[in-house]
């Protein structure tokens, strides 16, 4: 890195001169864009005027012919005149709609052309900037070789490659480069600080960003964080912005001709990093599992940057997030609230591993999958639709046949299993939502579709057993959040974010499915009680219980709990009527629930409790005990099939 330090500190003028040459080329290109838009606008207006005059002449001629035939009938002439006026208004309205649609199409085509031309210019200029840096590096290496002993080793003896290497799968995973984003805390802070200031040249910007970077990874990181902090999509630009101003640097963003990935490539070249723009498909906004990539609707672009000895993916646009505790980025020079701000971003999209990136992005050139074994577009479509949080939590699919579209069996049932890493089992909480695929309806015959899904946890696997109530297609959205037991018990609302979605298809239902009892939402079984409350099941470890007309369910407390309560639920029965059939008693560290079922059938049992000296009330899972009026927190629930045949 010593070469870059000398280059950026002592040879700034050389890079500035090249940047000024590039800026003149951009000026010429943008003037060309402006001329083309003016010419197309004039041509478009003339075509519309000619079309309007032609159609109006046809209408007027027809009116005059009809009017000539009705000269002796004043009433008919009046009716005809009113009809002409109405037809003229309709003609003007229809032509205006056609004009607006045609203009929108023309504007889109012009913008696509301008984006392509801008990308081509940035590609050329990036090569020229990299060539300049390589030339200066070679001069530095030749000078250094005169003073380096044979046994002396520096990074410059193993220089960054002069030419971009061919795409190959990286030899090590992202976690081998860094395991925790906090290792970049100082680098990230530099990017945040620089983003709040103004720079008139990319040369100045890059010097401020990478002046203290010690590796190519850190250089790529600070550029990534600067772009994600800058929040380019919400920036306000003056129509008269000059090219030699700070905002002039980002004029491509203003005009829509330059995007995150083109800007990232441009800045990387100033920092001496090889970077490419990759085009392809992405499972972006509006995508749902099962959708085929048959047109340009989900076309996207992203970057690969060469760092740590390999090509690695970067997606600045998806990595960009917002400010926490602030409505807008502080204005340049403002320091009043900067210390209290926290800039959120998605670290998943920085140096993403190819095996994870392929779930969301499919390049048109297969070699840029960076996988040892490439996949087809059909295989990409079939991959489960997952979000970045899925990988942040270390989740995975233990079943190889898990696809984006899951087909039920003849009973309408299908199971989706998600594996959890050992370090996340104690903190992850899952929820789900089920609705019809083609609309937002989440009920079937007034019953929530959630009651046709059974969520349970066994070991390190959470399972979602879906029972379709009818034939058709459904959308299963699975959410997750990592919380500590203390956070769960404080009563603060928990925000769950989507980790994956599936299309559930029931082609032919041969069994009538009944909904599960109307219990609290979330997982079935005692695992939640153990994770969050330290309540260990003694008698029943599974979510499903087969019982006779009576049942005793016992737990051991590993920490003090109080105010237990159990509620029964049964389809067709009121909860109040069932209240007297569930009781409990506590003996030492043992708590026992006794249930006497009034009749055979399927029941759901919710168990609530709270810690001693706690008033926790987790949002959506609370029950009010009639005597003490304490808000309790949902602990766990069981599904119980009561039958005389199960009586021991």
Short mmCIF file of N, CA, C and O in Angstrom, two decimals, residues 440-564:
data_model
loop_
_atom_site.label_atom_id
_atom_site.label_comp_id
_atom_site.label_asym_id
_atom_site.label_seq_id
_atom_site.Cartn_x
_atom_site.Cartn_y
_atom_site.Cartn_z
N UNK A 440 -54.67 -10.72 -2.13
CA UNK A 440 -54.24 -10.54 -0.74
C UNK A 440 -55.20 -11.16 0.27
O UNK A 440 -55.10 -10.90 1.46
N UNK A 441 -56.12 -11.98 -0.20
CA UNK A 441 -57.08 -12.61 0.71
C UNK A 441 -56.36 -13.61 1.61
O UNK A 441 -55.65 -14.49 1.14
N UNK A 442 -56.54 -13.44 2.93
CA UNK A 442 -55.89 -14.35 3.88
C UNK A 442 -56.88 -15.12 4.72
O UNK A 442 -56.57 -15.59 5.82
N UNK A 443 -58.11 -15.25 4.19
CA UNK A 443 -59.12 -16.05 4.88
C UNK A 443 -59.76 -17.04 3.91
O UNK A 443 -59.79 -16.81 2.69
N UNK A 444 -60.27 -18.13 4.46
CA UNK A 444 -61.02 -19.12 3.69
C UNK A 444 -62.32 -19.37 4.44
O UNK A 444 -62.31 -19.87 5.57
N UNK A 445 -63.42 -18.96 3.81
CA UNK A 445 -64.73 -19.08 4.46
C UNK A 445 -64.71 -18.45 5.85
O UNK A 445 -65.10 -19.06 6.85
N UNK A 446 -64.19 -17.23 5.91
CA UNK A 446 -64.08 -16.37 7.10
C UNK A 446 -63.05 -16.86 8.12
O UNK A 446 -62.87 -16.24 9.16
N UNK A 447 -62.34 -17.94 7.84
CA UNK A 447 -61.35 -18.48 8.77
C UNK A 447 -59.95 -18.09 8.30
O UNK A 447 -59.63 -18.22 7.13
N UNK A 448 -59.12 -17.60 9.22
CA UNK A 448 -57.76 -17.20 8.87
C UNK A 448 -56.99 -18.38 8.30
O UNK A 448 -57.00 -19.49 8.86
N UNK A 449 -56.29 -18.13 7.18
CA UNK A 449 -55.49 -19.19 6.57
C UNK A 449 -54.31 -19.61 7.46
O UNK A 449 -53.74 -20.68 7.27
N UNK A 450 -53.94 -18.75 8.43
CA UNK A 450 -52.87 -19.12 9.36
C UNK A 450 -53.21 -20.39 10.11
O UNK A 450 -52.30 -21.14 10.52
N UNK A 451 -54.49 -20.65 10.29
CA UNK A 451 -54.91 -21.83 11.06
C UNK A 451 -54.82 -23.12 10.25
O UNK A 451 -55.18 -24.20 10.74
N UNK A 452 -54.30 -23.00 9.02
CA UNK A 452 -54.06 -24.20 8.21
C UNK A 452 -52.56 -24.48 8.08
O UNK A 452 -52.14 -25.22 7.19
N UNK A 453 -51.78 -23.85 8.96
CA UNK A 453 -50.34 -24.08 9.00
C UNK A 453 -49.94 -24.42 10.42
O UNK A 453 -50.33 -23.73 11.37
N UNK A 454 -49.16 -25.49 10.57
CA UNK A 454 -48.66 -25.87 11.89
C UNK A 454 -47.15 -25.67 11.91
O UNK A 454 -46.41 -26.33 11.20
N UNK A 455 -46.71 -24.72 12.73
CA UNK A 455 -45.29 -24.41 12.88
C UNK A 455 -44.77 -25.08 14.14
O UNK A 455 -45.35 -24.96 15.22
N UNK A 456 -43.66 -25.81 14.02
CA UNK A 456 -43.09 -26.49 15.18
C UNK A 456 -41.57 -26.51 15.07
O UNK A 456 -41.01 -26.33 13.98
N UNK A 457 -40.92 -26.70 16.19
CA UNK A 457 -39.46 -26.76 16.24
C UNK A 457 -39.03 -28.08 16.86
O UNK A 457 -39.48 -28.44 17.96
N UNK A 458 -38.17 -28.79 16.15
CA UNK A 458 -37.58 -30.03 16.67
C UNK A 458 -36.07 -29.93 16.48
O UNK A 458 -35.58 -29.88 15.35
N UNK A 459 -35.35 -29.86 17.60
CA UNK A 459 -33.90 -29.72 17.52
C UNK A 459 -33.53 -28.38 16.90
O UNK A 459 -33.93 -27.33 17.37
N UNK A 460 -32.77 -28.45 15.80
CA UNK A 460 -32.34 -27.21 15.14
C UNK A 460 -33.13 -26.93 13.87
O UNK A 460 -32.69 -26.16 13.01
N UNK A 461 -34.30 -27.54 13.73
CA UNK A 461 -35.12 -27.38 12.53
C UNK A 461 -36.50 -26.85 12.90
O UNK A 461 -37.17 -27.38 13.78
N UNK A 462 -36.90 -25.78 12.22
CA UNK A 462 -38.27 -25.28 12.35
C UNK A 462 -39.04 -25.75 11.12
O UNK A 462 -38.56 -25.63 9.99
N UNK A 463 -40.21 -26.32 11.34
CA UNK A 463 -41.01 -26.91 10.26
C UNK A 463 -42.34 -26.18 10.14
O UNK A 463 -42.96 -25.82 11.15
N UNK A 464 -42.76 -25.98 8.90
CA UNK A 464 -44.06 -25.37 8.62
C UNK A 464 -44.87 -26.39 7.82
O UNK A 464 -44.60 -26.62 6.63
N UNK A 465 -45.85 -26.99 8.47
CA UNK A 465 -46.70 -28.00 7.84
C UNK A 465 -47.97 -27.32 7.35
O UNK A 465 -48.80 -26.86 8.14
N UNK A 466 -48.09 -27.19 6.02
CA UNK A 466 -49.23 -26.50 5.42
C UNK A 466 -50.27 -27.53 5.00
O UNK A 466 -49.94 -28.54 4.37
N UNK A 467 -51.54 -27.26 5.35
CA UNK A 467 -52.66 -28.08 4.90
C UNK A 467 -53.62 -27.18 4.13
O UNK A 467 -54.38 -26.41 4.74
N UNK A 468 -53.58 -27.24 2.82
CA UNK A 468 -54.42 -26.37 1.99
C UNK A 468 -55.89 -26.67 2.24
O UNK A 468 -56.30 -27.84 2.19
N UNK A 469 -56.71 -25.65 2.49
CA UNK A 469 -58.13 -25.89 2.74
C UNK A 469 -58.92 -26.14 1.46
O UNK A 469 -60.06 -26.59 1.51
N UNK A 470 -58.31 -25.82 0.30
CA UNK A 470 -58.97 -26.02 -0.98
C UNK A 470 -57.90 -26.11 -2.06
O UNK A 470 -56.73 -25.81 -1.82
N UNK A 471 -58.28 -26.53 -3.24
CA UNK A 471 -57.31 -26.56 -4.34
C UNK A 471 -57.02 -25.13 -4.78
O UNK A 471 -57.84 -24.23 -4.64
N UNK A 472 -55.82 -24.92 -5.32
CA UNK A 472 -55.42 -23.59 -5.74
C UNK A 472 -53.99 -23.29 -5.36
O UNK A 472 -53.23 -24.19 -4.96
N UNK A 473 -53.60 -22.02 -5.46
CA UNK A 473 -52.23 -21.60 -5.15
C UNK A 473 -52.24 -20.64 -3.97
O UNK A 473 -53.11 -19.78 -3.86
N UNK A 474 -51.24 -20.79 -3.11
CA UNK A 474 -51.12 -19.98 -1.90
C UNK A 474 -49.70 -19.41 -1.81
O UNK A 474 -48.76 -19.95 -2.40
N UNK A 475 -49.56 -18.33 -1.05
CA UNK A 475 -48.25 -17.72 -0.81
C UNK A 475 -47.94 -17.82 0.67
O UNK A 475 -48.65 -17.25 1.50
N UNK A 476 -46.87 -18.55 0.99
CA UNK A 476 -46.43 -18.69 2.38
C UNK A 476 -45.22 -17.78 2.60
O UNK A 476 -44.19 -17.94 1.96
N UNK A 477 -45.36 -16.82 3.48
CA UNK A 477 -44.29 -15.88 3.82
C UNK A 477 -43.81 -16.20 5.23
O UNK A 477 -44.60 -16.19 6.18
N UNK A 478 -42.52 -16.50 5.37
CA UNK A 478 -41.95 -16.88 6.66
C UNK A 478 -41.09 -15.74 7.18
O UNK A 478 -40.23 -15.22 6.47
N UNK A 479 -41.33 -15.35 8.44
CA UNK A 479 -40.64 -14.22 9.07
C UNK A 479 -39.80 -14.73 10.24
O UNK A 479 -40.06 -15.79 10.80
N UNK A 480 -38.81 -13.93 10.62
CA UNK A 480 -37.96 -14.31 11.76
C UNK A 480 -37.43 -13.06 12.45
O UNK A 480 -37.39 -11.97 11.88
N UNK A 481 -37.03 -13.25 13.69
CA UNK A 481 -36.37 -12.20 14.46
C UNK A 481 -35.53 -12.87 15.54
O UNK A 481 -35.92 -13.91 16.08
N UNK A 482 -34.38 -12.28 15.82
CA UNK A 482 -33.51 -12.81 16.88
C UNK A 482 -33.68 -11.95 18.11
O UNK A 482 -33.40 -10.75 18.08
N UNK A 483 -34.15 -12.54 19.20
CA UNK A 483 -34.37 -11.81 20.45
C UNK A 483 -33.84 -12.63 21.61
O UNK A 483 -33.78 -13.86 21.56
N UNK A 484 -33.46 -11.93 22.65
CA UNK A 484 -33.07 -12.61 23.89
C UNK A 484 -34.33 -12.84 24.73
O UNK A 484 -35.35 -12.17 24.53
N UNK A 485 -34.29 -13.80 25.65
CA UNK A 485 -35.44 -14.00 26.54
C UNK A 485 -35.85 -12.71 27.24
O UNK A 485 -37.04 -12.42 27.39
N UNK A 486 -34.88 -11.91 27.65
CA UNK A 486 -35.20 -10.66 28.33
C UNK A 486 -35.97 -9.72 27.42
O UNK A 486 -36.94 -9.09 27.83
N UNK A 487 -35.55 -9.61 26.14
CA UNK A 487 -36.24 -8.75 25.19
C UNK A 487 -37.67 -9.23 24.96
O UNK A 487 -38.60 -8.43 24.84
N UNK A 488 -37.84 -10.55 24.92
CA UNK A 488 -39.18 -11.11 24.69
C UNK A 488 -40.11 -10.79 25.85
O UNK A 488 -41.30 -10.55 25.67
N UNK A 489 -39.57 -10.77 27.06
CA UNK A 489 -40.39 -10.59 28.25
C UNK A 489 -40.63 -9.13 28.62
O UNK A 489 -41.44 -8.84 29.49
N UNK A 490 -39.93 -8.19 27.97
CA UNK A 490 -40.11 -6.78 28.31
C UNK A 490 -41.43 -6.22 27.81
O UNK A 490 -41.88 -5.17 28.28
N UNK A 491 -42.03 -6.89 26.86
CA UNK A 491 -43.29 -6.40 26.32
C UNK A 491 -43.14 -5.47 25.15
O UNK A 491 -44.13 -4.97 24.62
N UNK A 492 -41.91 -5.19 24.72
CA UNK A 492 -41.71 -4.32 23.56
C UNK A 492 -42.17 -5.04 22.29
O UNK A 492 -41.91 -6.23 22.12
N UNK A 493 -42.86 -4.34 21.40
CA UNK A 493 -43.30 -4.98 20.15
C UNK A 493 -42.11 -5.51 19.36
O UNK A 493 -41.08 -4.85 19.25
N UNK A 494 -42.26 -6.71 18.84
CA UNK A 494 -41.19 -7.33 18.07
C UNK A 494 -41.45 -7.17 16.57
O UNK A 494 -42.56 -7.42 16.11
N UNK A 495 -40.44 -6.75 15.84
CA UNK A 495 -40.56 -6.57 14.40
C UNK A 495 -39.99 -7.80 13.69
O UNK A 495 -38.81 -8.11 13.83
N UNK A 496 -40.84 -8.48 12.97
CA UNK A 496 -40.40 -9.65 12.22
C UNK A 496 -40.22 -9.26 10.75
O UNK A 496 -41.02 -8.53 10.19
N UNK A 497 -39.14 -9.75 10.15
CA UNK A 497 -38.85 -9.48 8.74
C UNK A 497 -38.85 -10.79 7.96
O UNK A 497 -38.48 -11.83 8.47
N UNK A 498 -39.24 -10.68 6.71
CA UNK A 498 -39.34 -11.86 5.86
C UNK A 498 -37.97 -12.47 5.61
O UNK A 498 -37.01 -11.76 5.32
N UNK A 499 -37.88 -13.79 5.72
CA UNK A 499 -36.64 -14.50 5.39
C UNK A 499 -36.79 -15.35 4.13
O UNK A 499 -35.81 -15.60 3.44
N UNK A 500 -38.01 -15.80 3.84
CA UNK A 500 -38.23 -16.57 2.62
C UNK A 500 -39.72 -16.67 2.32
O UNK A 500 -40.56 -16.50 3.20
N UNK A 501 -40.02 -16.94 1.04
CA UNK A 501 -41.39 -17.09 0.59
C UNK A 501 -41.50 -18.33 -0.30
O UNK A 501 -40.54 -18.68 -1.00
N UNK A 502 -42.70 -18.93 -0.30
CA UNK A 502 -42.94 -20.10 -1.13
C UNK A 502 -44.32 -20.01 -1.76
O UNK A 502 -45.27 -19.49 -1.16
N UNK A 503 -44.41 -20.53 -2.98
CA UNK A 503 -45.71 -20.73 -3.61
C UNK A 503 -46.15 -22.15 -3.31
O UNK A 503 -45.43 -23.11 -3.62
N UNK A 504 -47.30 -22.28 -2.68
CA UNK A 504 -47.84 -23.60 -2.34
C UNK A 504 -48.95 -23.92 -3.34
O UNK A 504 -49.91 -23.15 -3.47
N UNK A 505 -48.83 -25.03 -4.03
CA UNK A 505 -49.80 -25.41 -5.06
C UNK A 505 -50.50 -26.69 -4.65
O UNK A 505 -49.86 -27.72 -4.39
N UNK A 506 -51.82 -26.61 -4.54
CA UNK A 506 -52.65 -27.79 -4.28
C UNK A 506 -53.46 -28.06 -5.54
O UNK A 506 -54.41 -27.34 -5.85
N UNK A 507 -53.07 -29.08 -6.28
CA UNK A 507 -53.70 -29.35 -7.57
C UNK A 507 -55.02 -30.07 -7.44
O UNK A 507 -55.97 -29.80 -8.17
N UNK A 508 -55.10 -31.00 -6.50
CA UNK A 508 -56.33 -31.78 -6.35
C UNK A 508 -56.47 -32.20 -4.89
O UNK A 508 -55.70 -33.02 -4.40
N UNK A 509 -57.43 -31.62 -4.21
CA UNK A 509 -57.64 -31.92 -2.79
C UNK A 509 -58.68 -33.01 -2.63
O UNK A 509 -59.83 -32.85 -3.04
N UNK A 510 -58.28 -34.15 -2.05
CA UNK A 510 -59.19 -35.27 -1.87
C UNK A 510 -59.63 -35.44 -0.42
O UNK A 510 -60.40 -36.35 -0.11
N UNK A 511 -59.16 -34.59 0.46
CA UNK A 511 -59.49 -34.67 1.88
C UNK A 511 -59.97 -33.31 2.36
O UNK A 511 -59.36 -32.29 2.03
N UNK A 512 -61.03 -33.29 3.10
CA UNK A 512 -61.53 -32.04 3.67
C UNK A 512 -60.68 -31.69 4.88
O UNK A 512 -60.58 -32.47 5.83
N UNK A 513 -60.05 -30.50 4.86
CA UNK A 513 -59.18 -30.09 5.96
C UNK A 513 -59.94 -29.15 6.89
O UNK A 513 -60.69 -28.29 6.46
N UNK A 514 -59.75 -29.37 8.18
CA UNK A 514 -60.34 -28.48 9.18
C UNK A 514 -59.22 -27.61 9.75
O UNK A 514 -58.07 -28.03 9.84
N UNK A 515 -59.53 -26.38 10.14
CA UNK A 515 -58.50 -25.50 10.67
C UNK A 515 -58.04 -25.95 12.05
O UNK A 515 -58.77 -26.63 12.79
N UNK A 516 -56.81 -25.55 12.40
CA UNK A 516 -56.32 -25.81 13.74
C UNK A 516 -57.10 -24.96 14.74
O UNK A 516 -57.68 -23.93 14.38
N UNK A 517 -57.14 -25.36 16.00
CA UNK A 517 -57.82 -24.54 17.01
C UNK A 517 -57.24 -23.13 17.04
O UNK A 517 -56.06 -22.92 16.73
N UNK A 518 -58.06 -22.16 17.40
CA UNK A 518 -57.70 -20.74 17.32
C UNK A 518 -56.85 -20.33 18.52
O UNK A 518 -57.29 -19.59 19.41
N UNK A 519 -55.59 -20.78 18.52
CA UNK A 519 -54.66 -20.46 19.60
C UNK A 519 -53.85 -19.21 19.24
O UNK A 519 -54.01 -18.63 18.17
N UNK A 520 -52.96 -18.82 20.15
CA UNK A 520 -52.05 -17.70 19.87
C UNK A 520 -51.18 -18.07 18.67
O UNK A 520 -50.89 -19.25 18.42
N UNK A 521 -50.74 -17.06 17.92
CA UNK A 521 -49.95 -17.32 16.73
C UNK A 521 -48.56 -17.82 17.11
O UNK A 521 -48.11 -17.65 18.23
N UNK A 522 -47.88 -18.41 16.12
CA UNK A 522 -46.52 -18.87 16.36
C UNK A 522 -46.41 -20.38 16.44
O UNK A 522 -47.31 -21.13 16.07
N UNK A 523 -45.28 -20.82 16.95
CA UNK A 523 -44.94 -22.24 16.92
C UNK A 523 -45.72 -23.06 17.94
O UNK A 523 -46.12 -22.57 19.00
N UNK A 524 -45.91 -24.32 17.59
CA UNK A 524 -46.51 -25.30 18.49
C UNK A 524 -45.41 -26.09 19.17
O UNK A 524 -44.32 -26.25 18.63
N UNK A 525 -45.70 -26.60 20.36
CA UNK A 525 -44.73 -27.42 21.07
C UNK A 525 -44.05 -26.66 22.20
O UNK A 525 -44.15 -25.44 22.31
N UNK A 526 -43.30 -27.38 23.04
CA UNK A 526 -42.72 -26.79 24.25
C UNK A 526 -41.35 -26.14 24.06
O UNK A 526 -40.79 -25.61 25.01
N UNK A 527 -40.77 -26.22 22.85
CA UNK A 527 -39.42 -25.70 22.66
C UNK A 527 -39.32 -24.21 22.98
O UNK A 527 -38.33 -23.73 23.54
N UNK A 528 -40.35 -23.46 22.64
CA UNK A 528 -40.36 -22.02 22.93
C UNK A 528 -40.30 -21.77 24.43
O UNK A 528 -39.60 -20.85 24.90
N UNK A 529 -41.01 -22.59 25.21
CA UNK A 529 -41.00 -22.44 26.67
C UNK A 529 -39.61 -22.66 27.23
O UNK A 529 -39.18 -21.97 28.17
N UNK A 530 -38.89 -23.61 26.66
CA UNK A 530 -37.54 -23.90 27.15
C UNK A 530 -36.57 -22.79 26.77
O UNK A 530 -35.77 -22.34 27.59
N UNK A 531 -36.66 -22.32 25.51
CA UNK A 531 -35.73 -21.30 25.04
C UNK A 531 -35.89 -19.98 25.77
O UNK A 531 -34.91 -19.37 26.19
N UNK A 532 -37.12 -19.55 25.93
CA UNK A 532 -37.37 -18.20 26.42
C UNK A 532 -37.67 -18.11 27.91
O UNK A 532 -37.46 -17.07 28.53
N UNK A 533 -38.16 -19.20 28.50
CA UNK A 533 -38.56 -19.15 29.90
C UNK A 533 -37.79 -20.14 30.79
O UNK A 533 -37.96 -20.13 32.00
N UNK A 534 -36.97 -20.98 30.16
CA UNK A 534 -36.28 -22.00 30.95
C UNK A 534 -37.24 -23.02 31.52
O UNK A 534 -36.95 -23.65 32.55
N UNK A 535 -38.38 -23.21 30.87
CA UNK A 535 -39.40 -24.15 31.33
C UNK A 535 -39.24 -25.46 30.55
O UNK A 535 -39.49 -25.51 29.35
N UNK A 536 -38.78 -26.50 31.24
CA UNK A 536 -38.40 -27.74 30.58
C UNK A 536 -39.53 -28.76 30.68
O UNK A 536 -40.00 -29.08 31.78
N UNK A 537 -40.02 -29.29 29.52
CA UNK A 537 -41.11 -30.27 29.57
C UNK A 537 -40.62 -31.61 30.13
O UNK A 537 -39.55 -32.09 29.77
N UNK A 538 -41.42 -32.18 30.99
CA UNK A 538 -41.08 -33.49 31.57
C UNK A 538 -41.91 -34.59 30.93
O UNK A 538 -41.40 -35.65 30.58
N UNK A 539 -43.20 -34.33 30.74
CA UNK A 539 -44.10 -35.38 30.27
C UNK A 539 -44.32 -35.37 28.76
O UNK A 539 -44.54 -36.42 28.15
N UNK A 540 -44.28 -34.21 28.13
CA UNK A 540 -44.63 -34.13 26.71
C UNK A 540 -43.64 -33.21 25.99
O UNK A 540 -43.68 -32.00 26.17
N UNK A 541 -42.77 -33.84 25.20
CA UNK A 541 -41.75 -33.08 24.47
C UNK A 541 -42.17 -32.70 23.05
O UNK A 541 -41.53 -31.88 22.41
N UNK A 542 -43.24 -33.32 22.54
CA UNK A 542 -43.68 -33.06 21.17
C UNK A 542 -44.86 -32.10 21.15
O UNK A 542 -45.59 -31.95 22.14
N UNK A 543 -45.04 -31.46 19.98
CA UNK A 543 -46.13 -30.49 19.84
C UNK A 543 -47.49 -31.15 19.83
O UNK A 543 -48.49 -30.57 20.27
N UNK A 544 -47.57 -32.39 19.35
CA UNK A 544 -48.83 -33.12 19.24
C UNK A 544 -48.96 -34.14 20.36
O UNK A 544 -48.05 -34.94 20.60
N UNK A 545 -50.10 -34.09 21.05
CA UNK A 545 -50.36 -35.00 22.17
C UNK A 545 -51.61 -35.81 21.86
O UNK A 545 -52.64 -35.26 21.45
N UNK A 546 -51.52 -37.13 22.05
CA UNK A 546 -52.69 -38.00 21.96
C UNK A 546 -53.09 -38.35 23.39
O UNK A 546 -52.31 -38.93 24.15
N UNK A 547 -54.31 -37.97 23.77
CA UNK A 547 -54.75 -38.14 25.16
C UNK A 547 -56.13 -38.78 25.21
O UNK A 547 -56.85 -38.84 24.20
N UNK A 548 -56.46 -39.25 26.41
CA UNK A 548 -57.81 -39.75 26.65
C UNK A 548 -58.70 -38.58 27.01
O UNK A 548 -58.58 -37.49 26.45
N UNK A 549 -59.58 -38.77 27.97
CA UNK A 549 -60.46 -37.69 28.39
C UNK A 549 -59.81 -36.80 29.45
O UNK A 549 -60.36 -35.76 29.80
N UNK A 550 -58.64 -37.22 29.96
CA UNK A 550 -57.91 -36.41 30.94
C UNK A 550 -56.43 -36.38 30.56
O UNK A 550 -55.92 -37.29 29.92
N UNK A 551 -55.76 -35.30 31.00
CA UNK A 551 -54.34 -35.14 30.66
C UNK A 551 -53.63 -34.37 31.76
O UNK A 551 -54.17 -33.41 32.31
N UNK A 552 -52.42 -34.85 32.11
CA UNK A 552 -51.53 -34.10 32.99
C UNK A 552 -50.26 -33.77 32.20
O UNK A 552 -49.62 -34.66 31.65
N UNK A 553 -49.93 -32.49 32.17
CA UNK A 553 -48.76 -32.02 31.44
C UNK A 553 -47.85 -31.30 32.43
O UNK A 553 -48.26 -30.31 33.05
N UNK A 554 -46.62 -31.78 32.56
CA UNK A 554 -45.76 -31.28 33.64
C UNK A 554 -44.46 -30.68 33.09
O UNK A 554 -43.87 -31.18 32.13
N UNK A 555 -44.02 -29.58 33.74
CA UNK A 555 -42.78 -28.88 33.39
C UNK A 555 -41.94 -28.69 34.65
O UNK A 555 -42.46 -28.67 35.77
N UNK A 556 -40.64 -28.51 34.44
CA UNK A 556 -39.74 -28.14 35.53
C UNK A 556 -39.20 -26.74 35.25
O UNK A 556 -38.70 -26.46 34.16
N UNK A 557 -39.26 -25.87 36.25
CA UNK A 557 -38.76 -24.50 36.11
C UNK A 557 -37.26 -24.45 36.40
O UNK A 557 -36.83 -24.92 37.46
N UNK A 558 -36.50 -23.88 35.49
CA UNK A 558 -35.06 -23.69 35.74
C UNK A 558 -34.77 -22.30 36.29
O UNK A 558 -33.64 -22.02 36.67
N UNK A 559 -35.81 -21.45 36.32
CA UNK A 559 -35.70 -20.15 36.99
C UNK A 559 -37.10 -19.77 37.47
O UNK A 559 -38.11 -20.28 36.96
N UNK A 560 -37.21 -18.86 38.42
CA UNK A 560 -38.52 -18.56 39.04
C UNK A 560 -39.53 -17.99 38.05
O UNK A 560 -39.25 -17.02 37.35
N UNK A 561 -40.70 -18.61 38.00
CA UNK A 561 -41.82 -18.14 37.21
C UNK A 561 -43.06 -18.11 38.09
O UNK A 561 -43.12 -18.81 39.11
N UNK A 562 -44.05 -17.33 37.69
CA UNK A 562 -45.24 -17.23 38.52
C UNK A 562 -46.46 -16.96 37.65
O UNK A 562 -46.34 -16.68 36.45
N UNK A 563 -47.64 -17.07 38.27
CA UNK A 563 -48.90 -16.74 37.61
C UNK A 563 -49.10 -17.52 36.31
O UNK A 563 -49.26 -16.95 35.23
N UNK A 564 -49.10 -18.84 36.42
CA UNK A 564 -49.35 -19.67 35.24
C UNK A 564 -50.83 -19.65 34.88
O UNK A 564 -51.70 -19.45 35.73
#
